[in-house]
PDB file of C-alpha atoms in Angstrom:
ATOM      1  CA  UNK H1103     -20.123 -29.791 -81.167  1.00  0.00           C
ATOM      2  CA  UNK H1104     -23.056 -28.286 -83.026  1.00  0.00           C
ATOM      3  CA  UNK H1105     -23.848 -24.679 -82.222  1.00  0.00           C
ATOM      4  CA  UNK H1106     -27.515 -23.726 -82.328  1.00  0.00           C
ATOM      5  CA  UNK H1107     -28.629 -20.318 -81.174  1.00  0.00           C
ATOM      6  CA  UNK H1108     -32.117 -18.943 -80.713  1.00  0.00           C
ATOM      7  CA  UNK H1109     -33.490 -15.437 -80.426  1.00  0.00           C
ATOM      8  CA  UNK H1110     -35.082 -14.029 -78.470  1.00  0.00           C
ATOM      9  CA  UNK H1111     -34.462 -16.090 -75.357  1.00  0.00           C
ATOM     10  CA  UNK H1112     -37.706 -14.928 -73.876  1.00  0.00           C
ATOM     11  CA  UNK H1113     -40.640 -12.943 -75.154  1.00  0.00           C
ATOM     12  CA  UNK H1114     -43.950 -11.632 -73.930  1.00  0.00           C
ATOM     13  CA  UNK H1115     -46.542 -11.213 -76.656  1.00  0.00           C
ATOM     14  CA  UNK H1116     -50.119 -10.043 -76.763  1.00  0.00           C
ATOM     15  CA  UNK H1117     -52.966 -12.200 -77.938  1.00  0.00           C
ATOM     16  CA  UNK H1118     -53.526 -11.717 -81.646  1.00  0.00           C
ATOM     17  CA  UNK H1119     -50.094 -10.304 -82.263  1.00  0.00           C
ATOM     18  CA  UNK H1120     -47.439 -11.688 -84.563  1.00  0.00           C
ATOM     19  CA  UNK H1121     -44.425 -13.461 -83.109  1.00  0.00           C
ATOM     20  CA  UNK H1122     -41.291 -14.607 -84.907  1.00  0.00           C
ATOM     21  CA  UNK H1123     -38.804 -16.930 -83.262  1.00  0.00           C
ATOM     22  CA  UNK H1124     -35.433 -17.293 -84.928  1.00  0.00           C
ATOM     23  CA  UNK H1125     -32.917 -20.107 -84.996  1.00  0.00           C
ATOM     24  CA  UNK H1126     -29.403 -20.118 -86.382  1.00  0.00           C
ATOM     25  CA  UNK H1127     -26.943 -22.995 -86.673  1.00  0.00           C
ATOM     26  CA  UNK H1128     -23.323 -22.870 -87.715  1.00  0.00           C
ATOM     27  CA  UNK H1129     -22.491 -26.504 -88.338  1.00  0.00           C
ATOM     28  CA  UNK H1130     -23.650 -27.045 -91.864  1.00  0.00           C
ATOM     29  CA  UNK H1131     -26.517 -29.330 -90.833  1.00  0.00           C
ATOM     30  CA  UNK H1132     -29.234 -30.058 -93.345  1.00  0.00           C
ATOM     31  CA  UNK H1133     -32.041 -30.805 -90.907  1.00  0.00           C
ATOM     32  CA  UNK H1134     -33.640 -28.270 -88.587  1.00  0.00           C
ATOM     33  CA  UNK H1135     -36.607 -28.666 -86.251  1.00  0.00           C
ATOM     34  CA  UNK H1136     -38.961 -26.635 -84.092  1.00  0.00           C
ATOM     35  CA  UNK H1137     -40.423 -28.184 -80.940  1.00  0.00           C
ATOM     36  CA  UNK H1138     -42.580 -26.878 -78.180  1.00  0.00           C
ATOM     37  CA  UNK H1139     -42.270 -28.114 -74.652  1.00  0.00           C
ATOM     38  CA  UNK H1140     -45.124 -28.162 -72.180  1.00  0.00           C
ATOM     39  CA  UNK H1141     -45.246 -29.854 -68.838  1.00  0.00           C
ATOM     40  CA  UNK H1142     -46.804 -33.266 -69.276  1.00  0.00           C
ATOM     41  CA  UNK H1143     -46.522 -33.263 -73.052  1.00  0.00           C
ATOM     42  CA  UNK H1144     -42.825 -33.505 -73.523  1.00  0.00           C
ATOM     43  CA  UNK H1145     -41.354 -32.310 -76.783  1.00  0.00           C
ATOM     44  CA  UNK H1146     -43.771 -31.980 -79.658  1.00  0.00           C
ATOM     45  CA  UNK H1147     -42.652 -31.373 -83.214  1.00  0.00           C
ATOM     46  CA  UNK H1148     -44.173 -28.339 -84.914  1.00  0.00           C
ATOM     47  CA  UNK H1149     -42.296 -28.028 -88.211  1.00  0.00           C
ATOM     48  CA  UNK H1150     -39.057 -29.279 -89.663  1.00  0.00           C
ATOM     49  CA  UNK H1151     -36.936 -28.785 -92.742  1.00  0.00           C
ATOM     50  CA  UNK H1152     -34.282 -30.798 -94.520  1.00  0.00           C
ATOM     51  CA  UNK H1153     -33.321 -28.249 -97.154  1.00  0.00           C
ATOM     52  CA  UNK H1154     -33.434 -24.508 -97.609  1.00  0.00           C
ATOM     53  CA  UNK H1155     -36.675 -23.066 -98.991  1.00  0.00           C
ATOM     54  CA  UNK H1156     -38.654 -26.131 -97.950  1.00  0.00           C
ATOM     55  CA  UNK H1157     -40.502 -26.974 -94.755  1.00  0.00           C
ATOM     56  CA  UNK H1158     -42.532 -29.925 -93.525  1.00  0.00           C
ATOM     57  CA  UNK H1159     -45.365 -30.124 -91.023  1.00  0.00           C
ATOM     58  CA  UNK H1160     -44.752 -31.937 -87.810  1.00  0.00           C
ATOM     59  CA  UNK H1161     -47.305 -33.235 -85.348  1.00  0.00           C
ATOM     60  CA  UNK H1162     -48.803 -29.914 -84.181  1.00  0.00           C
ATOM     61  CA  UNK H1163     -48.460 -27.397 -87.035  1.00  0.00           C
ATOM     62  CA  UNK H1164     -51.764 -25.594 -86.566  1.00  0.00           C
ATOM     63  CA  UNK H1165     -51.275 -21.942 -85.705  1.00  0.00           C
ATOM     64  CA  UNK H1166     -47.615 -21.979 -86.747  1.00  0.00           C
ATOM     65  CA  UNK H1167     -45.716 -21.281 -89.935  1.00  0.00           C
ATOM     66  CA  UNK H1168     -42.078 -21.969 -90.627  1.00  0.00           C
ATOM     67  CA  UNK H1169     -39.504 -20.471 -92.931  1.00  0.00           C
ATOM     68  CA  UNK H1170     -36.096 -21.802 -93.968  1.00  0.00           C
ATOM     69  CA  UNK H1171     -34.474 -19.055 -96.069  1.00  0.00           C
ATOM     70  CA  UNK H1172     -31.006 -20.600 -95.862  1.00  0.00           C
ATOM     71  CA  UNK H1173     -29.314 -23.688 -94.520  1.00  0.00           C
ATOM     72  CA  UNK H1174     -28.306 -21.813 -91.379  1.00  0.00           C
ATOM     73  CA  UNK H1175     -31.599 -20.147 -90.494  1.00  0.00           C
ATOM     74  CA  UNK H1176     -35.012 -21.499 -89.545  1.00  0.00           C
ATOM     75  CA  UNK H1177     -37.819 -19.317 -88.216  1.00  0.00           C
ATOM     76  CA  UNK H1178     -41.087 -20.111 -86.506  1.00  0.00           C
ATOM     77  CA  UNK H1179     -43.907 -17.650 -87.049  1.00  0.00           C
ATOM     78  CA  UNK H1180     -47.053 -17.239 -85.020  1.00  0.00           C
ATOM     79  CA  UNK H1181     -49.289 -14.991 -87.136  1.00  0.00           C
ATOM     80  CA  UNK H1182     -51.978 -14.618 -84.468  1.00  0.00           C
ATOM     81  CA  UNK H1183     -50.573 -15.552 -81.100  1.00  0.00           C
ATOM     82  CA  UNK H1184     -52.958 -17.217 -78.664  1.00  0.00           C
ATOM     83  CA  UNK H1185     -52.835 -17.983 -74.962  1.00  0.00           C
ATOM     84  CA  UNK H1186     -52.474 -21.676 -75.716  1.00  0.00           C
ATOM     85  CA  UNK H1187     -49.160 -21.013 -77.450  1.00  0.00           C
ATOM     86  CA  UNK H1188     -47.475 -20.053 -74.211  1.00  0.00           C
ATOM     87  CA  UNK H1189     -44.637 -22.573 -73.954  1.00  0.00           C
ATOM     88  CA  UNK H1190     -40.908 -23.076 -74.287  1.00  0.00           C
ATOM     89  CA  UNK H1191     -39.791 -23.469 -77.891  1.00  0.00           C
ATOM     90  CA  UNK H1192     -36.681 -25.376 -78.880  1.00  0.00           C
ATOM     91  CA  UNK H1193     -34.922 -25.388 -82.191  1.00  0.00           C
ATOM     92  CA  UNK H1194     -32.688 -28.308 -83.103  1.00  0.00           C
ATOM     93  CA  UNK H1195     -30.418 -29.256 -85.955  1.00  0.00           C
ATOM     94  CA  UNK H1196     -29.122 -32.560 -87.219  1.00  0.00           C
ATOM     95  CA  UNK H1197     -26.500 -33.633 -89.694  1.00  0.00           C
ATOM     96  CA  UNK H1198     -26.028 -37.069 -91.224  1.00  0.00           C
ATOM     97  CA  UNK H1199     -25.949 -38.831 -87.870  1.00  0.00           C
ATOM     98  CA  UNK H1200     -29.129 -39.366 -85.865  1.00  0.00           C
ATOM     99  CA  UNK H1201     -28.225 -36.991 -83.040  1.00  0.00           C
ATOM    100  CA  UNK H1202     -30.175 -33.760 -82.724  1.00  0.00           C
ATOM    101  CA  UNK H1203     -28.500 -30.700 -81.218  1.00  0.00           C
ATOM    102  CA  UNK H1204     -30.812 -28.361 -79.392  1.00  0.00           C
ATOM    103  CA  UNK H1205     -30.660 -24.621 -78.984  1.00  0.00           C
ATOM    104  CA  UNK H1206     -31.088 -22.963 -75.573  1.00  0.00           C
ATOM    105  CA  UNK H1207     -34.832 -22.462 -75.998  1.00  0.00           C
ATOM    106  CA  UNK H1208     -37.172 -19.474 -76.131  1.00  0.00           C
ATOM    107  CA  UNK H1209     -39.687 -18.932 -73.371  1.00  0.00           C
ATOM    108  CA  UNK H1210     -42.810 -17.415 -74.915  1.00  0.00           C
ATOM    109  CA  UNK H1211     -45.583 -15.969 -72.812  1.00  0.00           C
ATOM    110  CA  UNK H1212     -48.763 -14.847 -74.538  1.00  0.00           C
ATOM    111  CA  UNK H1213     -50.969 -12.525 -72.510  1.00  0.00           C
TER     112      UNK H1213
ATOM    113  CA  UNK V 688     -47.596 -44.544 -86.540  1.00  0.00           C
ATOM    114  CA  UNK V 689     -44.460 -44.540 -84.467  1.00  0.00           C
ATOM    115  CA  UNK V 690     -44.750 -43.835 -80.771  1.00  0.00           C
ATOM    116  CA  UNK V 691     -42.809 -43.987 -77.532  1.00  0.00           C
ATOM    117  CA  UNK V 692     -44.287 -44.698 -74.112  1.00  0.00           C
ATOM    118  CA  UNK V 693     -42.710 -43.690 -70.852  1.00  0.00           C
ATOM    119  CA  UNK V 694     -45.001 -44.967 -68.144  1.00  0.00           C
ATOM    120  CA  UNK V 695     -43.627 -42.940 -65.256  1.00  0.00           C
ATOM    121  CA  UNK V 696     -44.121 -39.221 -65.274  1.00  0.00           C
ATOM    122  CA  UNK V 697     -42.199 -38.808 -62.037  1.00  0.00           C
ATOM    123  CA  UNK V 698     -39.666 -41.033 -60.313  1.00  0.00           C
ATOM    124  CA  UNK V 699     -38.405 -40.064 -56.885  1.00  0.00           C
ATOM    125  CA  UNK V 700     -35.662 -42.006 -55.167  1.00  0.00           C
ATOM    126  CA  UNK V 701     -32.912 -41.698 -52.628  1.00  0.00           C
ATOM    127  CA  UNK V 702     -29.307 -41.087 -53.521  1.00  0.00           C
ATOM    128  CA  UNK V 703     -27.377 -44.336 -53.903  1.00  0.00           C
ATOM    129  CA  UNK V 704     -30.326 -46.426 -55.001  1.00  0.00           C
ATOM    130  CA  UNK V 705     -30.548 -47.889 -58.498  1.00  0.00           C
ATOM    131  CA  UNK V 706     -32.356 -46.079 -61.270  1.00  0.00           C
ATOM    132  CA  UNK V 707     -34.605 -47.649 -63.856  1.00  0.00           C
ATOM    133  CA  UNK V 708     -36.703 -45.567 -66.231  1.00  0.00           C
ATOM    134  CA  UNK V 709     -39.021 -47.454 -68.504  1.00  0.00           C
ATOM    135  CA  UNK V 710     -39.348 -46.971 -72.235  1.00  0.00           C
ATOM    136  CA  UNK V 711     -41.312 -48.992 -74.764  1.00  0.00           C
ATOM    137  CA  UNK V 712     -41.967 -48.158 -78.359  1.00  0.00           C
ATOM    138  CA  UNK V 713     -44.097 -48.981 -81.362  1.00  0.00           C
ATOM    139  CA  UNK V 714     -42.892 -48.952 -84.928  1.00  0.00           C
ATOM    140  CA  UNK V 715     -43.373 -50.967 -88.093  1.00  0.00           C
ATOM    141  CA  UNK V 716     -39.763 -50.342 -88.998  1.00  0.00           C
ATOM    142  CA  UNK V 717     -37.507 -53.318 -88.311  1.00  0.00           C
ATOM    143  CA  UNK V 718     -34.345 -51.336 -87.551  1.00  0.00           C
ATOM    144  CA  UNK V 719     -35.227 -48.382 -85.358  1.00  0.00           C
ATOM    145  CA  UNK V 720     -32.777 -46.156 -83.562  1.00  0.00           C
ATOM    146  CA  UNK V 721     -33.526 -45.589 -79.873  1.00  0.00           C
ATOM    147  CA  UNK V 722     -32.262 -42.691 -77.804  1.00  0.00           C
ATOM    148  CA  UNK V 723     -32.265 -41.297 -74.323  1.00  0.00           C
ATOM    149  CA  UNK V 724     -32.029 -37.533 -74.009  1.00  0.00           C
ATOM    150  CA  UNK V 725     -31.507 -35.746 -70.697  1.00  0.00           C
ATOM    151  CA  UNK V 726     -32.596 -32.238 -69.835  1.00  0.00           C
ATOM    152  CA  UNK V 727     -31.426 -30.556 -66.658  1.00  0.00           C
ATOM    153  CA  UNK V 728     -33.323 -27.664 -65.170  1.00  0.00           C
ATOM    154  CA  UNK V 729     -33.209 -24.542 -67.354  1.00  0.00           C
ATOM    155  CA  UNK V 730     -31.131 -26.304 -69.965  1.00  0.00           C
ATOM    156  CA  UNK V 731     -31.880 -27.819 -73.341  1.00  0.00           C
ATOM    157  CA  UNK V 732     -32.100 -31.557 -74.048  1.00  0.00           C
ATOM    158  CA  UNK V 733     -28.897 -33.342 -74.935  1.00  0.00           C
ATOM    159  CA  UNK V 734     -28.188 -36.867 -76.099  1.00  0.00           C
ATOM    160  CA  UNK V 735     -27.303 -39.342 -73.353  1.00  0.00           C
ATOM    161  CA  UNK V 736     -27.440 -42.730 -75.096  1.00  0.00           C
ATOM    162  CA  UNK V 737     -28.294 -44.200 -78.460  1.00  0.00           C
ATOM    163  CA  UNK V 738     -28.590 -47.687 -79.901  1.00  0.00           C
ATOM    164  CA  UNK V 739     -29.756 -49.570 -82.934  1.00  0.00           C
ATOM    165  CA  UNK V 740     -28.248 -52.959 -82.132  1.00  0.00           C
ATOM    166  CA  UNK V 741     -30.545 -55.588 -80.677  1.00  0.00           C
ATOM    167  CA  UNK V 742     -29.549 -57.003 -77.285  1.00  0.00           C
ATOM    168  CA  UNK V 743     -26.387 -54.937 -77.023  1.00  0.00           C
ATOM    169  CA  UNK V 744     -25.787 -52.836 -73.915  1.00  0.00           C
ATOM    170  CA  UNK V 745     -24.786 -49.236 -74.512  1.00  0.00           C
ATOM    171  CA  UNK V 746     -23.279 -47.095 -71.757  1.00  0.00           C
ATOM    172  CA  UNK V 747     -22.470 -43.454 -71.151  1.00  0.00           C
ATOM    173  CA  UNK V 748     -21.800 -41.389 -68.056  1.00  0.00           C
ATOM    174  CA  UNK V 749     -22.739 -44.241 -65.734  1.00  0.00           C
ATOM    175  CA  UNK V 750     -26.071 -44.896 -67.420  1.00  0.00           C
ATOM    176  CA  UNK V 751     -26.802 -47.903 -69.580  1.00  0.00           C
ATOM    177  CA  UNK V 752     -29.598 -49.254 -71.727  1.00  0.00           C
ATOM    178  CA  UNK V 753     -30.161 -52.299 -73.905  1.00  0.00           C
ATOM    179  CA  UNK V 754     -32.395 -52.339 -76.942  1.00  0.00           C
ATOM    180  CA  UNK V 755     -34.661 -55.374 -76.889  1.00  0.00           C
ATOM    181  CA  UNK V 756     -36.582 -55.644 -80.121  1.00  0.00           C
ATOM    182  CA  UNK V 757     -38.470 -58.694 -78.907  1.00  0.00           C
ATOM    183  CA  UNK V 758     -40.166 -56.611 -76.252  1.00  0.00           C
ATOM    184  CA  UNK V 759     -39.829 -53.223 -77.975  1.00  0.00           C
ATOM    185  CA  UNK V 760     -38.073 -51.801 -74.944  1.00  0.00           C
ATOM    186  CA  UNK V 761     -35.129 -49.545 -74.185  1.00  0.00           C
ATOM    187  CA  UNK V 762     -35.082 -49.007 -70.423  1.00  0.00           C
ATOM    188  CA  UNK V 763     -32.547 -46.642 -68.880  1.00  0.00           C
ATOM    189  CA  UNK V 764     -30.617 -47.858 -65.848  1.00  0.00           C
ATOM    190  CA  UNK V 765     -27.950 -46.743 -63.453  1.00  0.00           C
ATOM    191  CA  UNK V 766     -26.590 -48.702 -60.526  1.00  0.00           C
ATOM    192  CA  UNK V 767     -26.430 -45.829 -58.046  1.00  0.00           C
ATOM    193  CA  UNK V 768     -28.286 -42.532 -58.345  1.00  0.00           C
ATOM    194  CA  UNK V 769     -26.543 -39.243 -57.665  1.00  0.00           C
ATOM    195  CA  UNK V 770     -28.102 -35.918 -56.763  1.00  0.00           C
ATOM    196  CA  UNK V 771     -26.834 -34.540 -60.065  1.00  0.00           C
ATOM    197  CA  UNK V 772     -28.897 -37.109 -61.971  1.00  0.00           C
ATOM    198  CA  UNK V 773     -32.055 -35.174 -61.149  1.00  0.00           C
ATOM    199  CA  UNK V 774     -33.392 -34.157 -64.544  1.00  0.00           C
ATOM    200  CA  UNK V 775     -36.032 -34.794 -67.178  1.00  0.00           C
ATOM    201  CA  UNK V 776     -35.310 -37.880 -69.282  1.00  0.00           C
ATOM    202  CA  UNK V 777     -36.763 -38.452 -72.723  1.00  0.00           C
ATOM    203  CA  UNK V 778     -36.820 -41.717 -74.569  1.00  0.00           C
ATOM    204  CA  UNK V 779     -36.977 -41.261 -78.339  1.00  0.00           C
ATOM    205  CA  UNK V 780     -37.303 -43.318 -81.494  1.00  0.00           C
ATOM    206  CA  UNK V 781     -36.208 -42.783 -85.081  1.00  0.00           C
ATOM    207  CA  UNK V 782     -37.029 -44.976 -88.004  1.00  0.00           C
ATOM    208  CA  UNK V 783     -35.602 -42.755 -90.682  1.00  0.00           C
ATOM    209  CA  UNK V 784     -33.074 -39.999 -90.972  1.00  0.00           C
ATOM    210  CA  UNK V 785     -35.729 -37.289 -91.026  1.00  0.00           C
ATOM    211  CA  UNK V 786     -37.184 -37.025 -87.554  1.00  0.00           C
ATOM    212  CA  UNK V 787     -37.400 -38.653 -84.163  1.00  0.00           C
ATOM    213  CA  UNK V 788     -40.390 -39.297 -81.925  1.00  0.00           C
ATOM    214  CA  UNK V 789     -40.111 -38.355 -78.279  1.00  0.00           C
ATOM    215  CA  UNK V 790     -41.916 -39.866 -75.322  1.00  0.00           C
ATOM    216  CA  UNK V 791     -43.572 -37.586 -72.793  1.00  0.00           C
ATOM    217  CA  UNK V 792     -40.561 -37.672 -70.514  1.00  0.00           C
ATOM    218  CA  UNK V 793     -39.840 -38.932 -66.999  1.00  0.00           C
ATOM    219  CA  UNK V 794     -38.860 -36.470 -64.303  1.00  0.00           C
ATOM    220  CA  UNK V 795     -36.230 -38.036 -62.057  1.00  0.00           C
ATOM    221  CA  UNK V 796     -35.811 -36.524 -58.617  1.00  0.00           C
ATOM    222  CA  UNK V 797     -32.954 -37.812 -56.485  1.00  0.00           C
ATOM    223  CA  UNK V 798     -33.114 -36.922 -52.793  1.00  0.00           C
ATOM    224  CA  UNK V 799     -30.326 -37.051 -50.197  1.00  0.00           C
TER     225      UNK V 799
END
């Protein structure tokens, strides 16, 4: 089974600060995704990538940047964190099948 | 664009009763993949069911669903709910190998 890890697992950030969420997968998957989860909105796609050094915008990219320095690693960057970015963030990876494997999530609180 | 609709935000039922969670979708693609993901409390979503074959029932862990392209539906069913079925259920759609579209989710609460 795919192994996707995320760090940190939880974080408290201050408004206007920079936040970096990291994701690492060990199963040689090409595709990686960042979602945020909010009650009532389900899972919303922020950014995704299908190859190292390239990222694509998802449905809600504003306020977020992504970086894919290698096949294994995919980061989500909040340059200026805002209260509205308080949420749970999930990373996922996918190989050649359609199934996505999710990491354990990062709970981000912006104060 | 592609979208998935789950009409119920919350479904509450008694243990032993049947479960049916609704899912309809919109896509211009003629051969979509449909999925159900389940997320238990404080866990991450995981795949429960998937299908791309019209009118064929797919089953896993006591749950089943049938993709009906004529009605653009992929409802999730189970004959008898268990307490352990309480979770958040997402219906999802993929029309390519790049990404999938998730519905807003249905929270299932099973009471004794």
